[in-house]
């Protein structure tokens, strides 16, 4: 089975040839694995738009192939909205949620550091907030991105119940 067939069969509760696998690791572990298996391009450069996201996912998928990991390719629309804060040690996304780079000696993590609705208490506070607009994205790139991974399950972005809600507050 291809990774796509395996993952989709598991989702449908159908028989699979083996349990589907995925790999979540810190950036420095992924970089070291990638280099160990011969990767030469920067693996974890920022994925600021759809094209960069495809390049990043392609490098991760190549690593997954070498490790026998099914993994899931990620696609997303290209962000074309207002500029966001992008500094060396601090960045914000289009929601205004900010991450601070936290060094710990042998690497660094991006920790959530700013929650734009943390002080919101009234409906008026919510009305004043600059909610992202669907018009801030170019959706025409998604089909082409997904087509780059015919043997992979594909997801668009990341979501979990209350994930963004928690980060906003």
PDB file of C-alpha atoms in Angstrom:
ATOM      1  CA  UNK A   1       0.000   0.000   0.000  1.00  0.00           C
ATOM      2  CA  UNK A   2       1.099   3.567  -0.565  1.00  0.00           C
ATOM      3  CA  UNK A   3       1.141   5.858   2.447  1.00  0.00           C
ATOM      4  CA  UNK A   4      -2.028   7.518   1.101  1.00  0.00           C
ATOM      5  CA  UNK A   5      -3.864   4.211   0.684  1.00  0.00           C
ATOM      6  CA  UNK A   6      -2.758   3.065   4.144  1.00  0.00           C
ATOM      7  CA  UNK A   7      -3.825   6.245   5.945  1.00  0.00           C
ATOM      8  CA  UNK A   8      -7.142   6.542   4.118  1.00  0.00           C
ATOM      9  CA  UNK A   9      -7.930   2.851   4.738  1.00  0.00           C
ATOM     10  CA  UNK A  10      -7.207   3.304   8.446  1.00  0.00           C
ATOM     11  CA  UNK A  11      -9.497   6.349   8.575  1.00  0.00           C
ATOM     12  CA  UNK A  12     -12.226   4.234   6.943  1.00  0.00           C
ATOM     13  CA  UNK A  13     -11.583   1.396   9.445  1.00  0.00           C
ATOM     14  CA  UNK A  14     -10.539  -0.909   6.589  1.00  0.00           C
ATOM     15  CA  UNK A  15      -7.690  -3.461   6.708  1.00  0.00           C
ATOM     16  CA  UNK A  16      -4.146  -2.128   6.224  1.00  0.00           C
ATOM     17  CA  UNK A  17      -0.855  -3.908   5.559  1.00  0.00           C
ATOM     18  CA  UNK A  18       0.648  -2.257   8.656  1.00  0.00           C
ATOM     19  CA  UNK A  19      -0.180   0.503  11.096  1.00  0.00           C
ATOM     20  CA  UNK A  20       0.223   3.960   9.502  1.00  0.00           C
ATOM     21  CA  UNK A  21       3.105   5.970  10.938  1.00  0.00           C
ATOM     22  CA  UNK A  22       3.948   9.631  11.360  1.00  0.00           C
ATOM     23  CA  UNK A  23       6.892  11.495  12.828  1.00  0.00           C
ATOM     24  CA  UNK A  24       6.765  14.605  14.954  1.00  0.00           C
ATOM     25  CA  UNK A  25      10.135  15.799  16.185  1.00  0.00           C
ATOM     26  CA  UNK A  26      11.850  18.991  17.229  1.00  0.00           C
ATOM     27  CA  UNK A  27      13.358  21.083  14.452  1.00  0.00           C
ATOM     28  CA  UNK A  28      16.943  20.199  15.367  1.00  0.00           C
ATOM     29  CA  UNK A  29      16.185  16.452  15.362  1.00  0.00           C
ATOM     30  CA  UNK A  30      14.539  16.715  11.938  1.00  0.00           C
ATOM     31  CA  UNK A  31      17.510  18.726  10.632  1.00  0.00           C
ATOM     32  CA  UNK A  32      19.983  16.129  11.945  1.00  0.00           C
ATOM     33  CA  UNK A  33      18.019  13.226  10.472  1.00  0.00           C
ATOM     34  CA  UNK A  34      17.717  15.040   7.154  1.00  0.00           C
ATOM     35  CA  UNK A  35      21.471  15.742   7.019  1.00  0.00           C
ATOM     36  CA  UNK A  36      22.291  12.171   8.100  1.00  0.00           C
ATOM     37  CA  UNK A  37      20.311  10.793   5.162  1.00  0.00           C
ATOM     38  CA  UNK A  38      21.950  13.132   2.648  1.00  0.00           C
ATOM     39  CA  UNK A  39      19.602  16.115   2.584  1.00  0.00           C
ATOM     40  CA  UNK A  40      21.361  19.221   1.313  1.00  0.00           C
ATOM     41  CA  UNK A  41      18.652  21.905   1.056  1.00  0.00           C
ATOM     42  CA  UNK A  42      17.513  23.823   4.149  1.00  0.00           C
ATOM     43  CA  UNK A  43      14.802  21.601   5.591  1.00  0.00           C
ATOM     44  CA  UNK A  44      13.037  23.949   7.962  1.00  0.00           C
ATOM     45  CA  UNK A  45      13.144  27.355   6.338  1.00  0.00           C
ATOM     46  CA  UNK A  46      10.027  29.378   7.149  1.00  0.00           C
ATOM     47  CA  UNK A  47       7.010  28.367   5.082  1.00  0.00           C
ATOM     48  CA  UNK A  48       5.605  31.840   4.420  1.00  0.00           C
ATOM     49  CA  UNK A  49       3.461  30.960   1.434  1.00  0.00           C
ATOM     50  CA  UNK A  50       2.172  28.012  -0.522  1.00  0.00           C
ATOM     51  CA  UNK A  51       5.300  27.624  -2.669  1.00  0.00           C
ATOM     52  CA  UNK A  52       7.613  27.545   0.354  1.00  0.00           C
ATOM     53  CA  UNK A  53       5.206  25.170   2.053  1.00  0.00           C
ATOM     54  CA  UNK A  54       5.477  22.727  -0.863  1.00  0.00           C
ATOM     55  CA  UNK A  55       9.280  22.889  -0.781  1.00  0.00           C
ATOM     56  CA  UNK A  56       9.273  22.294   2.959  1.00  0.00           C
ATOM     57  CA  UNK A  57       6.772  19.444   2.722  1.00  0.00           C
ATOM     58  CA  UNK A  58       8.711  17.891  -0.172  1.00  0.00           C
ATOM     59  CA  UNK A  59      11.900  17.802   1.911  1.00  0.00           C
ATOM     60  CA  UNK A  60      10.050  16.277   4.863  1.00  0.00           C
ATOM     61  CA  UNK A  61       8.382  13.701   2.608  1.00  0.00           C
ATOM     62  CA  UNK A  62      11.810  12.726   1.209  1.00  0.00           C
ATOM     63  CA  UNK A  63      12.994  12.175   4.785  1.00  0.00           C
ATOM     64  CA  UNK A  64       9.853  10.176   5.589  1.00  0.00           C
ATOM     65  CA  UNK A  65      10.484   7.968   2.551  1.00  0.00           C
ATOM     66  CA  UNK A  66      13.992   7.178   3.772  1.00  0.00           C
ATOM     67  CA  UNK A  67      12.682   6.335   7.243  1.00  0.00           C
ATOM     68  CA  UNK A  68       9.646   4.356   6.053  1.00  0.00           C
ATOM     69  CA  UNK A  69       7.261   6.895   7.609  1.00  0.00           C
ATOM     70  CA  UNK A  70       3.853   7.399   6.017  1.00  0.00           C
ATOM     71  CA  UNK A  71       3.464  11.022   7.110  1.00  0.00           C
ATOM     72  CA  UNK A  72       0.944  13.463   5.739  1.00  0.00           C
ATOM     73  CA  UNK A  73       1.750  16.231   3.257  1.00  0.00           C
ATOM     74  CA  UNK A  74       0.552  19.685   4.241  1.00  0.00           C
ATOM     75  CA  UNK A  75      -0.820  22.229   1.778  1.00  0.00           C
ATOM     76  CA  UNK A  76      -2.209  25.679   2.425  1.00  0.00           C
ATOM     77  CA  UNK A  77      -3.379  28.720   0.524  1.00  0.00           C
ATOM     78  CA  UNK A  78      -0.801  31.393  -0.140  1.00  0.00           C
ATOM     79  CA  UNK A  79      -1.115  34.272   2.332  1.00  0.00           C
ATOM     80  CA  UNK A  80      -1.507  37.585   0.468  1.00  0.00           C
ATOM     81  CA  UNK A  81      -2.962  39.706   3.270  1.00  0.00           C
ATOM     82  CA  UNK A  82      -1.509  42.577   5.275  1.00  0.00           C
ATOM     83  CA  UNK A  83       2.119  42.198   6.374  1.00  0.00           C
ATOM     84  CA  UNK A  84       2.698  40.347   9.626  1.00  0.00           C
ATOM     85  CA  UNK A  85       5.444  40.877  12.202  1.00  0.00           C
ATOM     86  CA  UNK A  86       8.459  38.744  11.218  1.00  0.00           C
ATOM     87  CA  UNK A  87      11.514  39.456  13.347  1.00  0.00           C
ATOM     88  CA  UNK A  88      14.487  37.250  14.153  1.00  0.00           C
ATOM     89  CA  UNK A  89      13.217  36.249  17.602  1.00  0.00           C
ATOM     90  CA  UNK A  90       9.525  37.154  17.382  1.00  0.00           C
ATOM     91  CA  UNK A  91       6.826  36.594  14.795  1.00  0.00           C
ATOM     92  CA  UNK A  92       3.070  36.980  14.501  1.00  0.00           C
ATOM     93  CA  UNK A  93       0.645  35.239  12.212  1.00  0.00           C
ATOM     94  CA  UNK A  94      -2.345  36.782  10.472  1.00  0.00           C
ATOM     95  CA  UNK A  95      -4.426  36.228  13.624  1.00  0.00           C
ATOM     96  CA  UNK A  96      -2.028  38.430  15.623  1.00  0.00           C
ATOM     97  CA  UNK A  97      -0.907  35.441  17.690  1.00  0.00           C
ATOM     98  CA  UNK A  98       2.775  35.909  18.488  1.00  0.00           C
ATOM     99  CA  UNK A  99       5.608  33.446  19.008  1.00  0.00           C
ATOM    100  CA  UNK A 100       8.866  34.173  20.804  1.00  0.00           C
ATOM    101  CA  UNK A 101      12.013  32.198  20.009  1.00  0.00           C
ATOM    102  CA  UNK A 102      13.226  30.432  23.161  1.00  0.00           C
ATOM    103  CA  UNK A 103      16.802  29.152  23.112  1.00  0.00           C
ATOM    104  CA  UNK A 104      17.642  26.263  25.425  1.00  0.00           C
ATOM    105  CA  UNK A 105      21.307  25.607  24.640  1.00  0.00           C
ATOM    106  CA  UNK A 106      21.290  22.978  21.890  1.00  0.00           C
ATOM    107  CA  UNK A 107      18.353  24.378  19.959  1.00  0.00           C
ATOM    108  CA  UNK A 108      15.352  26.659  20.095  1.00  0.00           C
ATOM    109  CA  UNK A 109      11.586  26.458  20.133  1.00  0.00           C
ATOM    110  CA  UNK A 110       8.968  28.959  19.069  1.00  0.00           C
ATOM    111  CA  UNK A 111       6.733  29.420  22.116  1.00  0.00           C
ATOM    112  CA  UNK A 112       3.377  31.171  21.994  1.00  0.00           C
ATOM    113  CA  UNK A 113       3.940  34.525  23.671  1.00  0.00           C
ATOM    114  CA  UNK A 114       1.138  36.860  22.557  1.00  0.00           C
ATOM    115  CA  UNK A 115      -2.580  36.114  22.636  1.00  0.00           C
ATOM    116  CA  UNK A 116      -4.439  39.023  21.007  1.00  0.00           C
ATOM    117  CA  UNK A 117      -7.719  38.450  22.864  1.00  0.00           C
ATOM    118  CA  UNK A 118      -6.161  37.740  26.261  1.00  0.00           C
ATOM    119  CA  UNK A 119      -7.615  40.941  27.717  1.00  0.00           C
ATOM    120  CA  UNK A 120     -10.949  40.813  25.862  1.00  0.00           C
ATOM    121  CA  UNK A 121     -13.917  40.991  28.213  1.00  0.00           C
ATOM    122  CA  UNK A 122     -16.768  42.447  26.192  1.00  0.00           C
ATOM    123  CA  UNK A 123     -18.478  41.982  22.856  1.00  0.00           C
ATOM    124  CA  UNK A 124     -17.053  45.373  21.897  1.00  0.00           C
ATOM    125  CA  UNK A 125     -13.535  44.009  22.506  1.00  0.00           C
ATOM    126  CA  UNK A 126     -14.306  41.239  20.020  1.00  0.00           C
ATOM    127  CA  UNK A 127     -15.698  43.719  17.496  1.00  0.00           C
ATOM    128  CA  UNK A 128     -12.500  45.803  17.661  1.00  0.00           C
ATOM    129  CA  UNK A 129     -10.296  42.809  16.972  1.00  0.00           C
ATOM    130  CA  UNK A 130      -9.001  42.566  13.379  1.00  0.00           C
ATOM    131  CA  UNK A 131     -10.335  39.164  12.343  1.00  0.00           C
ATOM    132  CA  UNK A 132      -8.522  37.560   9.387  1.00  0.00           C
ATOM    133  CA  UNK A 133     -10.411  37.788   6.128  1.00  0.00           C
ATOM    134  CA  UNK A 134     -10.824  34.873   3.715  1.00  0.00           C
ATOM    135  CA  UNK A 135      -9.731  37.373   1.058  1.00  0.00           C
ATOM    136  CA  UNK A 136      -6.227  37.396   2.571  1.00  0.00           C
ATOM    137  CA  UNK A 137      -5.446  34.077   0.871  1.00  0.00           C
ATOM    138  CA  UNK A 138      -4.884  32.847  -2.667  1.00  0.00           C
ATOM    139  CA  UNK A 139      -6.659  29.497  -2.786  1.00  0.00           C
ATOM    140  CA  UNK A 140      -5.760  28.781  -6.414  1.00  0.00           C
ATOM    141  CA  UNK A 141      -2.454  27.170  -5.406  1.00  0.00           C
ATOM    142  CA  UNK A 142      -3.914  24.390  -3.239  1.00  0.00           C
ATOM    143  CA  UNK A 143      -4.827  21.965  -6.038  1.00  0.00           C
ATOM    144  CA  UNK A 144      -1.341  22.191  -7.547  1.00  0.00           C
ATOM    145  CA  UNK A 145       0.262  21.712  -4.125  1.00  0.00           C
ATOM    146  CA  UNK A 146      -1.830  18.610  -3.409  1.00  0.00           C
ATOM    147  CA  UNK A 147      -1.075  17.185  -6.866  1.00  0.00           C
ATOM    148  CA  UNK A 148       2.627  17.140  -5.931  1.00  0.00           C
ATOM    149  CA  UNK A 149       1.873  14.272  -3.494  1.00  0.00           C
ATOM    150  CA  UNK A 150      -0.159  11.634  -5.378  1.00  0.00           C
ATOM    151  CA  UNK A 151       0.923   8.834  -3.008  1.00  0.00           C
ATOM    152  CA  UNK A 152       0.407  10.770   0.232  1.00  0.00           C
ATOM    153  CA  UNK A 153      -2.541  11.686   2.355  1.00  0.00           C
ATOM    154  CA  UNK A 154      -2.853  15.463   2.242  1.00  0.00           C
ATOM    155  CA  UNK A 155      -4.124  17.912   4.834  1.00  0.00           C
ATOM    156  CA  UNK A 156      -4.739  21.629   4.556  1.00  0.00           C
ATOM    157  CA  UNK A 157      -3.263  23.414   7.547  1.00  0.00           C
ATOM    158  CA  UNK A 158      -3.461  22.211  11.108  1.00  0.00           C
ATOM    159  CA  UNK A 159      -6.472  22.159  13.316  1.00  0.00           C
ATOM    160  CA  UNK A 160      -7.609  20.630  16.547  1.00  0.00           C
ATOM    161  CA  UNK A 161     -10.704  21.324  18.586  1.00  0.00           C
ATOM    162  CA  UNK A 162     -10.274  24.746  20.221  1.00  0.00           C
ATOM    163  CA  UNK A 163      -6.644  25.075  19.025  1.00  0.00           C
ATOM    164  CA  UNK A 164      -6.974  28.620  17.666  1.00  0.00           C
ATOM    165  CA  UNK A 165      -9.507  29.588  20.326  1.00  0.00           C
ATOM    166  CA  UNK A 166      -6.950  28.790  23.024  1.00  0.00           C
ATOM    167  CA  UNK A 167      -4.185  30.707  21.273  1.00  0.00           C
ATOM    168  CA  UNK A 168      -6.362  33.776  20.799  1.00  0.00           C
ATOM    169  CA  UNK A 169      -7.078  33.956  24.553  1.00  0.00           C
TER     170      UNK A 169
END
